[in-house]
Short mmCIF file of C-alpha atoms in Angstrom, two decimals:
data_model
loop_
_atom_site.label_atom_id
_atom_site.label_comp_id
_atom_site.label_asym_id
_atom_site.label_seq_id
_atom_site.Cartn_x
_atom_site.Cartn_y
_atom_site.Cartn_z
CA PRO W 281 32.17 -13.94 7.92
CA LEU W 282 33.27 -10.37 8.75
CA GLY W 283 33.00 -7.19 7.57
CA LEU W 284 34.08 -3.47 8.26
CA ARG W 285 32.69 -0.38 6.47
CA LEU W 286 33.74 3.37 6.97
CA ASP W 287 31.37 6.00 6.40
CA SER W 288 31.80 9.74 6.34
CA SER W 289 28.78 12.05 6.07
CA SER W 290 28.85 15.72 6.25
CA GLY W 291 26.34 18.61 5.12
CA GLN W 292 26.11 21.98 5.97
CA ALA W 293 23.47 25.08 4.88
CA ALA W 294 24.80 27.94 2.80
CA GLY W 295 25.64 30.86 4.59
CA VAL W 296 25.70 28.75 8.12
CA ALA W 297 28.52 28.58 10.18
CA THR W 298 27.96 24.95 11.92
CA GLY W 299 27.07 21.89 10.12
CA ILE W 300 27.33 17.80 10.46
CA ARG W 301 30.11 15.84 9.80
CA TRP W 302 30.06 12.28 10.90
CA THR W 303 32.89 9.65 10.27
CA THR W 304 31.76 6.38 11.69
CA ILE W 305 33.04 2.45 11.84
CA GLN W 306 30.29 -0.15 10.94
CA PRO W 307 31.23 -3.31 11.89
CA ARG W 308 29.54 -6.82 11.59
CA ALA W 309 30.41 -10.32 12.16
CA GLY W 310 28.79 -13.66 11.65
CA LEU W 311 28.72 -17.71 12.50
CA VAL W 312 27.54 -20.11 10.00
CA VAL W 313 27.45 -23.85 11.68
CA PRO W 314 26.04 -26.89 9.87
CA THR W 315 24.32 -29.07 12.45
CA THR W 316 24.36 -32.31 10.50
CA ARG W 317 25.41 -33.22 6.82
CA ARG W 318 21.87 -32.47 5.55
CA GLY W 319 20.25 -30.97 8.61
CA PRO W 320 19.39 -27.35 9.00
CA VAL W 321 22.26 -24.46 8.94
CA LEU W 322 22.37 -22.37 12.07
CA ARG W 323 23.21 -18.53 11.62
CA ALA W 324 23.83 -15.85 13.82
CA SER W 325 25.34 -12.36 13.44
CA TRP W 326 25.85 -8.94 14.95
CA SER W 327 25.76 -5.97 12.87
CA ARG W 328 26.06 -2.11 13.66
CA TYR W 329 24.34 0.54 11.57
CA ALA W 330 24.73 4.08 11.24
CA HIS W 331 21.62 6.32 10.75
CA LEU W 332 21.38 8.55 7.81
CA LEU W 333 22.47 11.99 7.41
CA GLN W 334 18.99 13.93 6.87
CA GLY W 335 18.99 16.66 4.97
CA ARG W 336 16.17 18.66 7.66
CA TYR W 337 18.61 18.58 10.19
CA LEU W 338 20.31 21.41 8.18
CA ASP W 339 17.38 23.71 8.52
CA PHE W 340 18.08 24.21 12.39
CA GLY W 341 19.85 27.37 12.96
CA ASN W 342 19.48 28.08 9.17
CA PRO W 343 18.00 31.92 8.90
CA ALA W 344 16.83 31.16 5.53
CA ALA W 345 15.08 28.16 6.66
CA ILE W 346 11.33 28.39 7.02
CA GLY W 347 10.04 29.51 9.94
CA GLY W 348 7.40 31.94 11.30
CA GLN W 349 5.51 33.24 14.15
CA THR W 350 2.07 32.47 15.83
CA PHE W 351 0.00 35.30 17.23
CA SER W 352 -3.18 35.57 18.98
CA TRP W 353 -6.21 36.79 16.66
CA GLN W 354 -9.56 38.01 17.69
CA ASP W 355 -12.19 38.72 14.85
CA SER W 356 -13.90 41.43 16.39
CA ASN W 357 -15.58 42.78 13.26
CA ARG W 358 -16.21 39.32 11.85
CA ASP W 359 -15.23 40.14 8.47
CA LEU W 360 -12.43 36.81 8.69
CA ALA W 361 -9.71 39.44 7.91
CA ALA W 362 -6.77 40.10 10.52
CA GLN W 363 -6.25 43.62 11.07
CA PRO W 364 -3.50 45.02 12.97
CA SER W 365 -6.06 46.04 15.92
CA GLU W 366 -6.95 42.68 16.35
CA ILE W 367 -3.65 40.65 16.91
CA SER W 368 -2.19 40.54 20.21
CA SER W 369 0.04 38.29 21.96
CA LEU W 370 3.09 36.16 20.42
CA LEU W 371 1.61 32.73 21.27
CA ARG W 372 5.14 30.73 19.27
CA ARG W 373 7.48 30.61 17.47
CA PHE W 374 9.11 27.92 14.94
CA GLY W 375 11.37 27.42 12.04
CA GLY W 376 15.35 27.89 11.37
CA LEU W 377 15.49 31.45 12.90
CA TYR W 378 14.50 30.40 16.28
CA SER W 379 16.50 27.10 16.48
CA ALA W 380 19.88 26.07 16.62
CA LEU W 381 22.17 22.67 15.81
CA ASP W 382 24.32 21.14 18.69
CA ARG W 383 27.69 21.65 17.57
CA ARG W 384 28.20 17.87 19.73
CA LEU W 385 25.49 16.15 17.51
CA LEU W 386 26.38 12.53 17.65
CA ARG W 387 25.17 10.03 14.97
CA PRO W 388 22.38 7.57 15.83
CA PHE W 389 23.36 3.86 15.70
CA THR W 390 21.35 0.64 15.64
CA ASP W 391 23.05 -2.47 16.74
CA GLU W 392 21.24 -5.88 15.57
CA VAL W 393 21.58 -9.43 16.91
CA SER W 394 20.14 -12.10 14.96
CA ALA W 395 20.29 -15.94 15.22
CA GLY W 396 18.27 -18.57 12.90
CA LEU W 397 17.85 -21.73 11.09
CA ASP W 398 18.17 -22.53 7.54
CA GLN W 399 16.98 -26.05 5.75
CA GLU W 400 16.84 -27.40 2.35
CA LEU W 401 13.40 -28.96 1.93
CA ALA W 402 12.09 -31.27 -0.92
CA SER W 403 11.79 -30.27 -4.13
CA GLY W 404 14.64 -27.61 -4.14
CA PHE W 405 12.61 -25.47 -1.66
CA ARG W 406 14.76 -23.94 1.27
CA ALA W 407 12.92 -22.82 4.52
CA GLY W 408 14.64 -20.59 7.32
CA VAL W 409 13.62 -18.66 10.48
CA ARG W 410 15.40 -16.03 11.80
CA PHE W 411 15.01 -14.25 15.41
CA PHE W 412 16.18 -10.65 15.71
CA ARG W 413 16.87 -7.93 18.32
CA ARG W 414 17.53 -4.28 17.25
CA ASP W 415 18.53 -1.40 19.68
CA SER W 416 19.19 1.75 18.38
CA HIS W 417 20.94 4.49 20.23
CA ARG W 418 21.91 8.25 20.61
CA LEU W 419 18.74 8.96 18.55
CA ILE W 420 18.08 12.63 17.44
CA ALA W 421 15.23 14.88 18.92
CA THR W 422 14.36 18.28 19.08
CA THR W 423 14.25 20.06 22.54
CA ASN W 424 12.72 23.48 23.37
CA ILE W 425 15.35 25.11 25.33
CA GLY W 426 13.41 28.54 25.43
CA VAL W 427 10.65 27.11 27.78
CA LEU W 428 11.63 25.47 31.01
CA PRO W 429 9.99 22.75 33.02
CA GLY W 430 8.89 25.30 35.32
CA ASP W 431 6.94 27.47 32.83
CA TYR W 432 4.04 25.17 32.78
CA THR W 433 1.33 24.63 35.35
CA PRO W 434 -0.09 21.07 35.78
CA ILE W 435 -3.96 20.83 36.11
CA GLU W 436 -5.80 17.97 36.48
CA VAL W 437 -8.77 17.00 34.19
CA SER W 438 -11.36 14.47 34.55
CA ASP W 439 -11.28 12.10 31.32
CA PRO W 440 -15.05 10.02 31.20
CA GLY W 441 -13.00 7.36 29.04
CA ASN W 442 -13.82 5.84 25.55
CA ASP W 443 -17.49 5.85 26.41
CA GLY W 444 -18.08 9.13 26.96
CA ILE W 445 -20.18 8.64 30.02
CA PRO W 446 -18.99 10.25 33.13
CA GLY W 447 -19.21 8.25 36.85
CA ASN W 448 -18.55 4.95 35.46
CA ALA W 449 -15.60 2.31 35.81
CA ASP W 450 -13.48 3.67 33.10
CA ASP W 451 -13.15 7.36 33.93
CA GLN W 452 -9.79 8.62 34.88
CA ILE W 453 -7.82 11.62 35.74
CA LEU W 454 -5.46 13.16 33.47
CA THR W 455 -2.80 15.68 34.14
CA LEU W 456 -2.37 18.59 31.67
CA TYR W 457 0.28 21.12 31.68
CA ASN W 458 -0.28 24.44 30.70
CA ARG W 459 2.27 26.90 29.66
CA ASP W 460 2.32 29.96 31.83
CA PRO W 461 1.44 33.27 29.81
CA ALA W 462 4.82 34.72 30.55
CA ALA W 463 6.52 31.82 28.71
CA LEU W 464 4.62 32.22 25.28
CA GLY W 465 6.38 32.85 22.22
CA HIS W 466 9.69 31.83 24.03
CA ASP W 467 10.53 28.81 21.92
CA PHE W 468 13.76 28.02 20.65
CA PHE W 469 14.47 24.54 19.50
CA LEU W 470 17.99 22.48 19.80
CA LEU W 471 18.40 19.46 17.52
CA THR W 472 20.58 17.22 20.13
CA ASN W 473 20.82 13.68 21.40
CA PRO W 474 18.45 13.97 24.64
CA PRO W 475 19.20 11.80 27.37
CA GLY W 476 17.44 8.73 27.32
CA GLY W 477 17.16 8.58 23.40
CA HIS W 478 17.41 4.80 22.54
CA ALA W 479 14.61 2.37 21.56
CA SER W 480 14.69 -1.09 20.91
CA PHE W 481 12.55 -4.16 19.60
CA LYS W 482 12.53 -7.62 18.71
CA GLY W 483 11.02 -9.92 16.12
CA PHE W 484 11.18 -13.33 14.09
CA GLU W 485 10.80 -14.04 9.92
CA ILE W 486 9.80 -17.14 8.60
CA ARG W 487 11.15 -17.30 4.55
CA LEU W 488 10.41 -19.82 1.94
CA ASN W 489 12.22 -19.70 -1.51
CA LYS W 490 13.07 -21.80 -4.48
CA PRO W 491 15.07 -21.22 -7.76
CA LEU W 492 12.76 -21.82 -10.77
CA ASP W 493 15.32 -21.27 -13.46
CA ARG W 494 18.23 -19.16 -14.44
CA PHE W 495 16.22 -15.78 -14.09
CA TRP W 496 13.16 -16.72 -12.10
CA GLY W 497 12.56 -17.77 -8.37
CA PHE W 498 10.12 -18.21 -5.63
CA ALA W 499 9.89 -16.32 -2.60
CA ALA W 500 7.64 -15.76 0.27
CA SER W 501 8.15 -14.47 4.29
CA PHE W 502 6.56 -13.31 7.15
CA THR W 503 8.10 -10.96 9.67
CA ALA W 504 6.19 -10.32 13.17
CA LEU W 505 7.75 -7.71 15.36
#
């Protein structure tokens, strides 16, 4: 069996000049080979699946999307209400006004390869096992381009481990990164395909099914990743 799917997805926020338009071809191919007349059937396949266009992507670069700023607040008079004199430096920014959509944003996709065996059993039962691997490419993520790596200062901190007791075998030194005060509030987020944006996983599934009548059937499966 062979297949080919053409998928076109597009979206654009109202009043925004840039949007997303993806047109992709998603091929698939399979192979079915009976091993013997009454023996198991070998099945193998390769498929490509394009990821869905998510509506939240269109918030990036949209001034009307939810956003805001976070300031430092010292409650000097302890009345639990913020007065202008108690609000000081800008700490961070977020939301549509402080973000952009990469004009060259590519559509992520996943390739799946699978192979397995199906076998007819007694009393109308059919069992099968399938091994598969999925590799996702061009994954989308948010990058804070307003703050550079050099705007952070590394600091080593002693971690006492899971038991919380310092000085024993599970202690370790962790490196934390503090943003420099001069870089606070400079956040600007870009939705893009960052380098190394891929993922993969593999697993197998076992299934058992049996038709009971015209309208009902029995099915059970187990999947491990």
